[in-house]
Structures are given as structure tokens and as C-alpha cells.
Amino acid sequence: MKPVGPIPPGFAVLDGELAIGGRKASELVAEAGTTPLFVYSRAMLDSRVAELRAALPARIGVNYAVKANPHPAVIAYMAGLVDGFDIASAGELALCREAGIDPARISFAGPGKSDAELEAAIAAGVTLNCESEGEGARALAIGARIGRAPRIAVRVNPSFVMTGSGMKMGGGAKQFGVDAERVPALARELIAGGAEWRGLHIFTGSQTLSADAIIEAQANVLKLAAELADAIGAPLPKLNMGGGLGIPYFPGDTPVDLARIGAALTERTRDLPPVLSQTELCMELGRYLVGEAGVYLARVIDRKESHGVTFLVTDGGLHHQLAASGNFGTVVRRNYPSAIATRYGAEPTEEVNIVGCLCTPLDRLADNAFMPRADVGDLVAVFCAGAYGATASPSAFLGHGPAAEMLV
Ligand SMILES: *Cc1c(COP(=O)(O)O)cnc(C)c1O
């Protein structure tokens, strides 16, 4: 038997079924008219943002990193909960605009912004998080051509990394940001070139469950930002301090200690150096805001035995849940939190392999999991599906098409 990851708090049992936002899984599937289905819960988005606001000093803004979940209804709902939006493409810009989000609340990072993307962002008044000297020069030229001063922050590649981070995005040679020692010269050139100076973006890592690592990274970020502001010789209107807060996916993972992070940040922001005293501060979070609010529901299509092993074959799979299958940056495959949604809360009685419908042995949702008995027609739930699911999986692979999505 192999354990499954911890099911996030906030889900209930209703008539022997998993309930999301107070509604039974089978009822949600009936409303969507199809499986597989991603369900995202407004109540869980609300509570996550509320917890964050309660823990962080009021001075720290909360930005949503759209790439975690760009479902239009999710973006529109987040517009009422967070302060800013971080995007990484013109496609995400269009989604934010369609949701009616003021471009002044949007910043655009990403190492390969095309001229067309830069122009769309500059014309709209979005802040560019500039990733290189070359990109800065292109932005100034495009701004001059269309008669708009580009709003520009510089993304810094710091010399430190967040320890214990699942995905390192700073430190050493990186395709992201500008090496810290070259930032002051670039910032001065951009300001002299007519850009509207917006400050710095320092992102140090992702999916960290260690409060100590986040506290240390934030201290380093504030220190570096102050040094760079001094060297630039201009105050920072804004500092995007990055995020990095992770969520528990696997057995043994524990939630990040938000209270400690908030307390440390309160302490630290009380005595900021003068050069940062007027700076608007924000954190940018994707997975932490939306990951636990999503559940992926797939239907059992077949139940079969092979050499004494029971397989529950579903109509879902890695084409919607690449990360849960263990093929998105994992070394050892472990089970995501999962359950039989239509037997939720029932006693587990058997060990099963829950697999997807693709013709590849990589398509596994849970290995050797101890579950209540499920038959053809039952629904399987994979939790922590609100981030990097639907759009971070190869939905064109094998032609089954994308899953339905629903905000409840
Ligand atoms: C991906 C990304 C994020 C979001 O990361 P999460 O782990 O989902 O919080 C934030 N900022 C930048 C620059 C990113 O590339």
C-alpha cells in the first residue's frame, strides 16, 4: 500500500459523497454534463485570501500569478480578492482585460516577450518586469513609436536562492531577470530613456513549505532591494518581493506556517531603510491562492484485474493532471491526495491503482492506494488540482480534449 497525500481542509461529506462548496460531486458533474471536470471553490478562494490578509501586514499587497489557473471565471473572481495580477504572456493579458481588470493592476514578467506582446502591454499601461537590457531597449523603442512612456520595473536575478524551494528561479546563471550587479545601470538607462520607473521584481522560488526559508528569502530580498535602490539613486515606487509559498501535496507534507511568516514580515517592515519607506510592497502567489481550491473529478470507465492487481480506469488522466501523474518535475512518483468521490468518507477496503485513459504507462493518478470499493460509474477525485492542472497538462495528447471547468 502506498499512502495518498493529505486532503486539504474545507471539504465535506454529503449523503456519502464528496461535497465541494456545499454541493455533491455527482450533482456538479450532472450540471457540467460531462467528466472529467475541474471544480474550483469560491469559498476556498475566499478563505485562503482572508487567512493571508489576516497574517500579513496591511502594507503587503497580494498579487495573483495568473499562470497557476487562468480559467476566466477564476480570474474574474480573483479580481475582487487580490490587489494585482502577474501575467506572463499577451494571452494572459487578454484574459485579464476580458475580466475587466484595470491594466494599472497588472505586471508582466517572462523572459521572451515578443515585440507584439511588449506593444500590447505598453499601450494598455501594464507594468513590464524587464528581463534583460535587450528587452528594455525594445520597450523604450516601442514606447517612443506609439507615443506611450512604458511603465517598467526590472526583474532581478539575485545571487541567493530560496532554500528548500521546489523550483529555483534565481541565483547563478538564469534565463530570468537581470544579474543584480547590472540592475542599477539598466534602471538608470531606462529612467533616462523616458520609462515610467516602477521599481523591482525579485522572485526567488516556488512551492516552499518551510517558513524559515521564506522568512530568510524575504529578508534577503528587502536587503537587496534597498542596496539596489541606493545604487540606482532613485526610490523604488514598488517592490514585488516574490512569493514561493507552497501547498502540501504528498504524505508527510505539512502546511506552511503563515503566522510565522506574517509575524517576521511585520517585524521586518517596521524598520525598513529610508529608501524603502515609501515603497509599495507586494507578494505574488499562484499555487498557494488557488491550488487547494480545485478538485479534478473523473469517472471510472472500467474496473479490471491484472496479475492480482485491481485497476480503476478513469476517463481522466495526465492530459489534464500531468503533475498528479508524477511527470511534471518529480523524481520519485508519489500519490497526490485522492479519493473515491462517490464513496467519500466510507471505510477503505481494497488496494487499487487508479489510472487514466491514455495509452501510456505514465498515465497514473494513484498507485496502490487504499480506497473504498469503487465500480464503473463511480467518480474519482484528485485534490490540489486548482493550480497547474488544466493548462499545465498536455490536453491535446491522444485527442481526448480538455476537461470541463467550473467555479462554484
Ligand atoms: C510561476 C510564477 C509565480 C507563481 O508561482 P507559484 O508557485 O504558483 O506561487 C510567481 N511569480 C513568477 C515570476 C512566476 O514565474
PDB file of C-alpha atoms in Angstrom, residues 95-334:
ATOM      1  CA  LEU A  95      -7.836  37.160 -20.303  1.00  0.00           C
ATOM      2  CA  CYS A  96      -7.298  39.815 -17.612  1.00  0.00           C
ATOM      3  CA  ARG A  97      -8.690  42.539 -19.859  1.00  0.00           C
ATOM      4  CA  GLU A  98     -11.731  40.421 -20.667  1.00  0.00           C
ATOM      5  CA  ALA A  99     -12.278  40.067 -16.919  1.00  0.00           C
ATOM      6  CA  GLY A 100     -12.335  43.871 -16.735  1.00  0.00           C
ATOM      7  CA  ILE A 101      -9.135  44.182 -14.705  1.00  0.00           C
ATOM      8  CA  ASP A 102      -7.552  47.645 -14.747  1.00  0.00           C
ATOM      9  CA  PRO A 103      -4.167  47.347 -16.562  1.00  0.00           C
ATOM     10  CA  ALA A 104      -2.654  49.519 -13.822  1.00  0.00           C
ATOM     11  CA  ARG A 105      -3.047  46.478 -11.536  1.00  0.00           C
ATOM     12  CA  ILE A 106      -1.173  44.173 -13.940  1.00  0.00           C
ATOM     13  CA  SER A 107       2.536  43.401 -14.258  1.00  0.00           C
ATOM     14  CA  PHE A 108       4.075  41.302 -16.995  1.00  0.00           C
ATOM     15  CA  ALA A 109       7.119  39.080 -16.398  1.00  0.00           C
ATOM     16  CA  GLY A 110       8.618  36.441 -18.682  1.00  0.00           C
ATOM     17  CA  PRO A 111      11.955  36.045 -20.412  1.00  0.00           C
ATOM     18  CA  GLY A 112      10.785  36.023 -24.033  1.00  0.00           C
ATOM     19  CA  LYS A 113       8.336  38.848 -24.558  1.00  0.00           C
ATOM     20  CA  SER A 114       7.823  39.464 -28.275  1.00  0.00           C
ATOM     21  CA  ASP A 115       7.584  42.970 -29.754  1.00  0.00           C
ATOM     22  CA  ALA A 116       3.856  42.436 -30.231  1.00  0.00           C
ATOM     23  CA  GLU A 117       3.468  41.489 -26.565  1.00  0.00           C
ATOM     24  CA  LEU A 118       5.521  44.480 -25.422  1.00  0.00           C
ATOM     25  CA  GLU A 119       3.424  46.790 -27.566  1.00  0.00           C
ATOM     26  CA  ALA A 120       0.131  45.391 -26.257  1.00  0.00           C
ATOM     27  CA  ALA A 121       1.326  45.790 -22.676  1.00  0.00           C
ATOM     28  CA  ILE A 122       2.778  49.288 -23.140  1.00  0.00           C
ATOM     29  CA  ALA A 123      -0.307  50.507 -24.977  1.00  0.00           C
ATOM     30  CA  ALA A 124      -2.508  49.201 -22.160  1.00  0.00           C
ATOM     31  CA  GLY A 125      -0.362  50.715 -19.390  1.00  0.00           C
ATOM     32  CA  VAL A 126       0.713  47.383 -17.908  1.00  0.00           C
ATOM     33  CA  THR A 127       3.995  47.345 -15.917  1.00  0.00           C
ATOM     34  CA  LEU A 128       6.734  45.379 -17.666  1.00  0.00           C
ATOM     35  CA  ASN A 129       9.026  43.404 -15.402  1.00  0.00           C
ATOM     36  CA  CYS A 130      12.048  43.845 -17.643  1.00  0.00           C
ATOM     37  CA  GLU A 131      14.090  40.675 -18.054  1.00  0.00           C
ATOM     38  CA  SER A 132      17.149  41.970 -19.927  1.00  0.00           C
ATOM     39  CA  GLU A 133      18.940  45.011 -21.331  1.00  0.00           C
ATOM     40  CA  GLY A 134      17.775  43.985 -24.800  1.00  0.00           C
ATOM     41  CA  GLU A 135      14.154  43.819 -23.730  1.00  0.00           C
ATOM     42  CA  GLY A 136      14.472  47.227 -22.032  1.00  0.00           C
ATOM     43  CA  ALA A 137      15.803  48.781 -25.249  1.00  0.00           C
ATOM     44  CA  ARG A 138      12.975  47.235 -27.281  1.00  0.00           C
ATOM     45  CA  ALA A 139      10.389  48.510 -24.800  1.00  0.00           C
ATOM     46  CA  LEU A 140      11.753  52.064 -24.975  1.00  0.00           C
ATOM     47  CA  ALA A 141      11.775  51.959 -28.786  1.00  0.00           C
ATOM     48  CA  ILE A 142       8.216  50.643 -28.946  1.00  0.00           C
ATOM     49  CA  GLY A 143       7.083  53.224 -26.386  1.00  0.00           C
ATOM     50  CA  ALA A 144       8.638  56.018 -28.471  1.00  0.00           C
ATOM     51  CA  ARG A 145       6.998  54.697 -31.638  1.00  0.00           C
ATOM     52  CA  ILE A 146       3.495  54.523 -30.157  1.00  0.00           C
ATOM     53  CA  GLY A 147       3.860  57.651 -28.025  1.00  0.00           C
ATOM     54  CA  ARG A 148       3.444  55.970 -24.630  1.00  0.00           C
ATOM     55  CA  ALA A 149       6.049  56.011 -21.849  1.00  0.00           C
ATOM     56  CA  PRO A 150       6.455  52.340 -20.913  1.00  0.00           C
ATOM     57  CA  ARG A 151       5.918  51.543 -17.253  1.00  0.00           C
ATOM     58  CA  ILE A 152       8.941  49.451 -16.339  1.00  0.00           C
ATOM     59  CA  ALA A 153      10.251  47.564 -13.320  1.00  0.00           C
ATOM     60  CA  VAL A 154      13.422  45.500 -13.522  1.00  0.00           C
ATOM     61  CA  ARG A 155      13.324  41.835 -12.642  1.00  0.00           C
ATOM     62  CA  VAL A 156      16.418  40.995 -10.641  1.00  0.00           C
ATOM     63  CA  ASN A 157      18.297  37.703 -10.781  1.00  0.00           C
ATOM     64  CA  PRO A 158      19.544  37.719  -7.196  1.00  0.00           C
ATOM     65  CA  SER A 159      22.704  35.940  -6.140  1.00  0.00           C
ATOM     66  CA  PHE A 160      20.782  33.947  -3.498  1.00  0.00           C
ATOM     67  CA  VAL A 161      18.110  31.263  -3.824  1.00  0.00           C
ATOM     68  CA  MET A 162      15.275  30.253  -1.558  1.00  0.00           C
ATOM     69  CA  THR A 163      16.476  27.170   0.269  1.00  0.00           C
ATOM     70  CA  GLY A 164      14.186  24.162   0.033  1.00  0.00           C
ATOM     71  CA  SER A 165      12.345  25.612  -2.943  1.00  0.00           C
ATOM     72  CA  GLY A 166      10.827  23.141  -5.377  1.00  0.00           C
ATOM     73  CA  MET A 167      11.671  25.275  -8.374  1.00  0.00           C
ATOM     74  CA  LYS A 168      14.655  27.605  -8.250  1.00  0.00           C
ATOM     75  CA  MET A 169      14.231  30.767 -10.252  1.00  0.00           C
ATOM     76  CA  GLY A 170      17.127  32.923  -9.116  1.00  0.00           C
ATOM     77  CA  GLY A 171      20.808  32.604  -8.251  1.00  0.00           C
ATOM     78  CA  GLY A 172      23.647  31.754 -10.608  1.00  0.00           C
ATOM     79  CA  ALA A 173      23.177  31.763 -14.361  1.00  0.00           C
ATOM     80  CA  LYS A 174      19.457  32.010 -15.135  1.00  0.00           C
ATOM     81  CA  GLN A 175      17.234  32.963 -18.064  1.00  0.00           C
ATOM     82  CA  PHE A 176      15.121  35.051 -15.652  1.00  0.00           C
ATOM     83  CA  GLY A 177      15.847  38.640 -14.709  1.00  0.00           C
ATOM     84  CA  VAL A 178      18.993  40.727 -14.861  1.00  0.00           C
ATOM     85  CA  ASP A 179      22.015  39.834 -12.727  1.00  0.00           C
ATOM     86  CA  ALA A 180      21.814  42.010  -9.613  1.00  0.00           C
ATOM     87  CA  GLU A 181      25.102  43.836 -10.236  1.00  0.00           C
ATOM     88  CA  ARG A 182      23.868  45.052 -13.652  1.00  0.00           C
ATOM     89  CA  VAL A 183      20.482  46.253 -12.405  1.00  0.00           C
ATOM     90  CA  PRO A 184      21.465  49.787 -11.301  1.00  0.00           C
ATOM     91  CA  ALA A 185      22.959  50.703 -14.687  1.00  0.00           C
ATOM     92  CA  LEU A 186      19.943  49.313 -16.552  1.00  0.00           C
ATOM     93  CA  ALA A 187      17.461  51.064 -14.257  1.00  0.00           C
ATOM     94  CA  ARG A 188      19.227  54.409 -14.751  1.00  0.00           C
ATOM     95  CA  GLU A 189      19.216  53.918 -18.536  1.00  0.00           C
ATOM     96  CA  LEU A 190      15.515  53.106 -18.557  1.00  0.00           C
ATOM     97  CA  ILE A 191      14.701  56.157 -16.440  1.00  0.00           C
ATOM     98  CA  ALA A 192      16.895  58.386 -18.614  1.00  0.00           C
ATOM     99  CA  GLY A 193      15.258  56.850 -21.701  1.00  0.00           C
ATOM    100  CA  GLY A 194      11.831  58.070 -20.622  1.00  0.00           C
ATOM    101  CA  ALA A 195      10.360  54.999 -18.925  1.00  0.00           C
ATOM    102  CA  GLU A 196       7.970  55.463 -16.033  1.00  0.00           C
ATOM    103  CA  TRP A 197      10.033  53.865 -13.283  1.00  0.00           C
ATOM    104  CA  ARG A 198       8.095  51.205 -11.343  1.00  0.00           C
ATOM    105  CA  GLY A 199      10.791  49.568  -9.212  1.00  0.00           C
ATOM    106  CA  LEU A 200      11.974  45.984  -8.828  1.00  0.00           C
ATOM    107  CA  HIS A 201      10.723  42.415  -9.064  1.00  0.00           C
ATOM    108  CA  ILE A 202      12.671  39.780  -7.132  1.00  0.00           C
ATOM    109  CA  PHE A 203      11.294  36.251  -7.345  1.00  0.00           C
ATOM    110  CA  THR A 204      13.363  33.616  -5.597  1.00  0.00           C
ATOM    111  CA  GLY A 205      11.466  30.335  -5.793  1.00  0.00           C
ATOM    112  CA  SER A 206       8.290  28.344  -5.717  1.00  0.00           C
ATOM    113  CA  GLN A 207       6.477  25.567  -3.773  1.00  0.00           C
ATOM    114  CA  THR A 208       8.251  26.050  -0.438  1.00  0.00           C
ATOM    115  CA  LEU A 209       6.673  24.651   2.722  1.00  0.00           C
ATOM    116  CA  SER A 210       9.398  25.956   5.037  1.00  0.00           C
ATOM    117  CA  ALA A 211       8.508  29.210   6.805  1.00  0.00           C
ATOM    118  CA  ASP A 212      12.195  29.647   7.692  1.00  0.00           C
ATOM    119  CA  ALA A 213      13.191  29.525   4.024  1.00  0.00           C
ATOM    120  CA  ILE A 214      10.558  32.104   3.110  1.00  0.00           C
ATOM    121  CA  ILE A 215      11.446  34.384   6.018  1.00  0.00           C
ATOM    122  CA  GLU A 216      15.114  34.229   5.076  1.00  0.00           C
ATOM    123  CA  ALA A 217      14.379  34.867   1.389  1.00  0.00           C
ATOM    124  CA  GLN A 218      12.188  37.861   2.234  1.00  0.00           C
ATOM    125  CA  ALA A 219      14.900  39.337   4.438  1.00  0.00           C
ATOM    126  CA  ASN A 220      17.406  38.890   1.610  1.00  0.00           C
ATOM    127  CA  VAL A 221      15.018  40.427  -0.915  1.00  0.00           C
ATOM    128  CA  LEU A 222      14.423  43.540   1.214  1.00  0.00           C
ATOM    129  CA  LYS A 223      18.128  43.961   1.845  1.00  0.00           C
ATOM    130  CA  LEU A 224      18.999  43.591  -1.844  1.00  0.00           C
ATOM    131  CA  ALA A 225      16.183  45.947  -2.895  1.00  0.00           C
ATOM    132  CA  ALA A 226      17.489  48.630  -0.524  1.00  0.00           C
ATOM    133  CA  GLU A 227      21.051  48.247  -1.832  1.00  0.00           C
ATOM    134  CA  LEU A 228      19.885  48.425  -5.446  1.00  0.00           C
ATOM    135  CA  ALA A 229      17.657  51.458  -4.794  1.00  0.00           C
ATOM    136  CA  ASP A 230      20.666  53.222  -3.248  1.00  0.00           C
ATOM    137  CA  ALA A 231      22.836  52.321  -6.218  1.00  0.00           C
ATOM    138  CA  ILE A 232      20.159  53.431  -8.709  1.00  0.00           C
ATOM    139  CA  GLY A 233      19.818  56.715  -6.863  1.00  0.00           C
ATOM    140  CA  ALA A 234      16.027  56.780  -7.158  1.00  0.00           C
ATOM    141  CA  PRO A 235      13.416  55.488  -4.718  1.00  0.00           C
ATOM    142  CA  LEU A 236      11.506  52.342  -5.614  1.00  0.00           C
ATOM    143  CA  PRO A 237       7.831  53.089  -6.284  1.00  0.00           C
ATOM    144  CA  LYS A 238       7.125  49.390  -5.940  1.00  0.00           C
ATOM    145  CA  LEU A 239       8.820  46.159  -4.909  1.00  0.00           C
ATOM    146  CA  ASN A 240       7.395  42.797  -5.918  1.00  0.00           C
ATOM    147  CA  MET A 241       9.004  40.522  -3.324  1.00  0.00           C
ATOM    148  CA  GLY A 242       8.079  37.237  -4.999  1.00  0.00           C
ATOM    149  CA  GLY A 243       6.098  34.555  -3.209  1.00  0.00           C
ATOM    150  CA  GLY A 244       7.062  30.933  -3.059  1.00  0.00           C
ATOM    151  CA  LEU A 245       4.531  29.668  -0.519  1.00  0.00           C
ATOM    152  CA  GLY A 246       3.712  26.064  -1.331  1.00  0.00           C
ATOM    153  CA  ILE A 247       0.885  23.670  -0.531  1.00  0.00           C
ATOM    154  CA  PRO A 248       1.112  20.103   0.830  1.00  0.00           C
ATOM    155  CA  TYR A 249       0.748  17.538  -1.950  1.00  0.00           C
ATOM    156  CA  PHE A 250       2.325  14.400  -0.542  1.00  0.00           C
ATOM    157  CA  PRO A 251       2.221  12.203   2.549  1.00  0.00           C
ATOM    158  CA  GLY A 252       4.267  13.892   5.270  1.00  0.00           C
ATOM    159  CA  ASP A 253       3.989  17.399   3.783  1.00  0.00           C
ATOM    160  CA  THR A 254       2.717  19.972   6.266  1.00  0.00           C
ATOM    161  CA  PRO A 255       1.196  23.393   5.518  1.00  0.00           C
ATOM    162  CA  VAL A 256       3.491  26.385   5.558  1.00  0.00           C
ATOM    163  CA  ASP A 257       3.371  28.316   8.853  1.00  0.00           C
ATOM    164  CA  LEU A 258       1.736  31.501   7.629  1.00  0.00           C
ATOM    165  CA  ALA A 259       1.519  33.089  11.073  1.00  0.00           C
ATOM    166  CA  ARG A 260       5.311  32.947  11.465  1.00  0.00           C
ATOM    167  CA  ILE A 261       5.893  34.404   8.016  1.00  0.00           C
ATOM    168  CA  GLY A 262       3.444  37.196   8.743  1.00  0.00           C
ATOM    169  CA  ALA A 263       4.993  37.954  12.131  1.00  0.00           C
ATOM    170  CA  ALA A 264       8.517  38.085  10.672  1.00  0.00           C
ATOM    171  CA  LEU A 265       7.375  40.338   7.849  1.00  0.00           C
ATOM    172  CA  THR A 266       5.537  42.647  10.244  1.00  0.00           C
ATOM    173  CA  GLU A 267       8.727  42.936  12.267  1.00  0.00           C
ATOM    174  CA  ARG A 268      10.876  43.491   9.193  1.00  0.00           C
ATOM    175  CA  THR A 269       8.616  46.087   7.551  1.00  0.00           C
ATOM    176  CA  ARG A 270       8.511  48.110  10.782  1.00  0.00           C
ATOM    177  CA  ASP A 271      12.097  49.289  10.395  1.00  0.00           C
ATOM    178  CA  LEU A 272      12.721  49.443   6.685  1.00  0.00           C
ATOM    179  CA  PRO A 273      15.619  51.581   5.471  1.00  0.00           C
ATOM    180  CA  PRO A 274      14.535  55.110   4.376  1.00  0.00           C
ATOM    181  CA  VAL A 275      14.992  54.260   0.700  1.00  0.00           C
ATOM    182  CA  LEU A 276      12.150  51.713   1.001  1.00  0.00           C
ATOM    183  CA  SER A 277       9.964  53.626   3.449  1.00  0.00           C
ATOM    184  CA  GLN A 278       7.562  54.854   0.741  1.00  0.00           C
ATOM    185  CA  THR A 279       7.798  51.748  -1.441  1.00  0.00           C
ATOM    186  CA  GLU A 280       4.615  49.838  -2.208  1.00  0.00           C
ATOM    187  CA  LEU A 281       5.283  46.183  -1.341  1.00  0.00           C
ATOM    188  CA  CYS A 282       3.592  43.073  -2.693  1.00  0.00           C
ATOM    189  CA  MET A 283       3.893  39.314  -2.803  1.00  0.00           C
ATOM    190  CA  GLU A 284       2.934  37.305  -5.868  1.00  0.00           C
ATOM    191  CA  LEU A 285       1.326  33.934  -5.358  1.00  0.00           C
ATOM    192  CA  GLY A 286      -0.186  31.386  -7.674  1.00  0.00           C
ATOM    193  CA  ARG A 287      -0.461  27.886  -6.308  1.00  0.00           C
ATOM    194  CA  TYR A 288      -0.920  28.991  -2.704  1.00  0.00           C
ATOM    195  CA  LEU A 289      -4.026  31.010  -3.606  1.00  0.00           C
ATOM    196  CA  VAL A 290      -5.790  28.571  -5.921  1.00  0.00           C
ATOM    197  CA  GLY A 291      -4.175  25.123  -5.694  1.00  0.00           C
ATOM    198  CA  GLU A 292      -6.184  23.682  -2.815  1.00  0.00           C
ATOM    199  CA  ALA A 293      -9.440  25.223  -4.068  1.00  0.00           C
ATOM    200  CA  GLY A 294      -9.584  22.877  -7.060  1.00  0.00           C
ATOM    201  CA  VAL A 295     -10.668  19.246  -7.406  1.00  0.00           C
ATOM    202  CA  TYR A 296     -10.398  17.119 -10.531  1.00  0.00           C
ATOM    203  CA  LEU A 297     -13.258  14.647 -10.973  1.00  0.00           C
ATOM    204  CA  ALA A 298     -13.020  11.727 -13.374  1.00  0.00           C
ATOM    205  CA  ARG A 299     -15.378   8.790 -13.897  1.00  0.00           C
ATOM    206  CA  VAL A 300     -14.443   5.136 -13.541  1.00  0.00           C
ATOM    207  CA  ILE A 301     -14.872   3.626 -17.018  1.00  0.00           C
ATOM    208  CA  ASP A 302     -13.552   0.157 -16.304  1.00  0.00           C
ATOM    209  CA  ARG A 303     -12.549  -1.979 -13.368  1.00  0.00           C
ATOM    210  CA  LYS A 304     -10.103  -4.719 -14.208  1.00  0.00           C
ATOM    211  CA  GLU A 305      -7.638  -7.127 -12.692  1.00  0.00           C
ATOM    212  CA  SER A 306      -4.137  -7.935 -13.868  1.00  0.00           C
ATOM    213  CA  HIS A 307      -1.934 -10.410 -12.025  1.00  0.00           C
ATOM    214  CA  GLY A 308      -3.852  -9.838  -8.841  1.00  0.00           C
ATOM    215  CA  VAL A 309      -3.782  -6.038  -9.076  1.00  0.00           C
ATOM    216  CA  THR A 310      -7.032  -4.054  -9.383  1.00  0.00           C
ATOM    217  CA  PHE A 311      -7.081  -1.173 -11.830  1.00  0.00           C
ATOM    218  CA  LEU A 312      -9.701   1.551 -11.835  1.00  0.00           C
ATOM    219  CA  VAL A 313      -9.509   3.004 -15.326  1.00  0.00           C
ATOM    220  CA  THR A 314     -10.929   6.532 -15.492  1.00  0.00           C
ATOM    221  CA  ASP A 315     -11.878   8.876 -18.314  1.00  0.00           C
ATOM    222  CA  GLY A 316      -9.290  11.377 -16.985  1.00  0.00           C
ATOM    223  CA  GLY A 317      -5.535  11.274 -16.821  1.00  0.00           C
ATOM    224  CA  LEU A 318      -2.227  13.007 -17.291  1.00  0.00           C
ATOM    225  CA  HIS A 319      -3.553  15.047 -20.214  1.00  0.00           C
ATOM    226  CA  HIS A 320      -5.344  17.130 -17.525  1.00  0.00           C
ATOM    227  CA  GLN A 321      -3.300  16.295 -14.429  1.00  0.00           C
ATOM    228  CA  LEU A 322       0.296  15.957 -15.529  1.00  0.00           C
ATOM    229  CA  ALA A 323       1.609  16.849 -12.076  1.00  0.00           C
ATOM    230  CA  ALA A 324      -0.560  14.279 -10.278  1.00  0.00           C
ATOM    231  CA  SER A 325       0.692  11.607 -12.680  1.00  0.00           C
ATOM    232  CA  GLY A 326       4.206  12.398 -11.465  1.00  0.00           C
ATOM    233  CA  ASN A 327       5.524  13.616 -14.799  1.00  0.00           C
ATOM    234  CA  PHE A 328       5.877  17.360 -14.109  1.00  0.00           C
ATOM    235  CA  GLY A 329       9.210  17.895 -12.388  1.00  0.00           C
ATOM    236  CA  THR A 330       9.120  14.985  -9.917  1.00  0.00           C
ATOM    237  CA  VAL A 331      11.909  12.480  -9.366  1.00  0.00           C
ATOM    238  CA  VAL A 332      10.024   9.812  -7.401  1.00  0.00           C
ATOM    239  CA  ARG A 333       6.340   9.323  -8.124  1.00  0.00           C
ATOM    240  CA  ARG A 334       4.165   9.853  -5.039  1.00  0.00           C
TER     241      ARG A 334
END
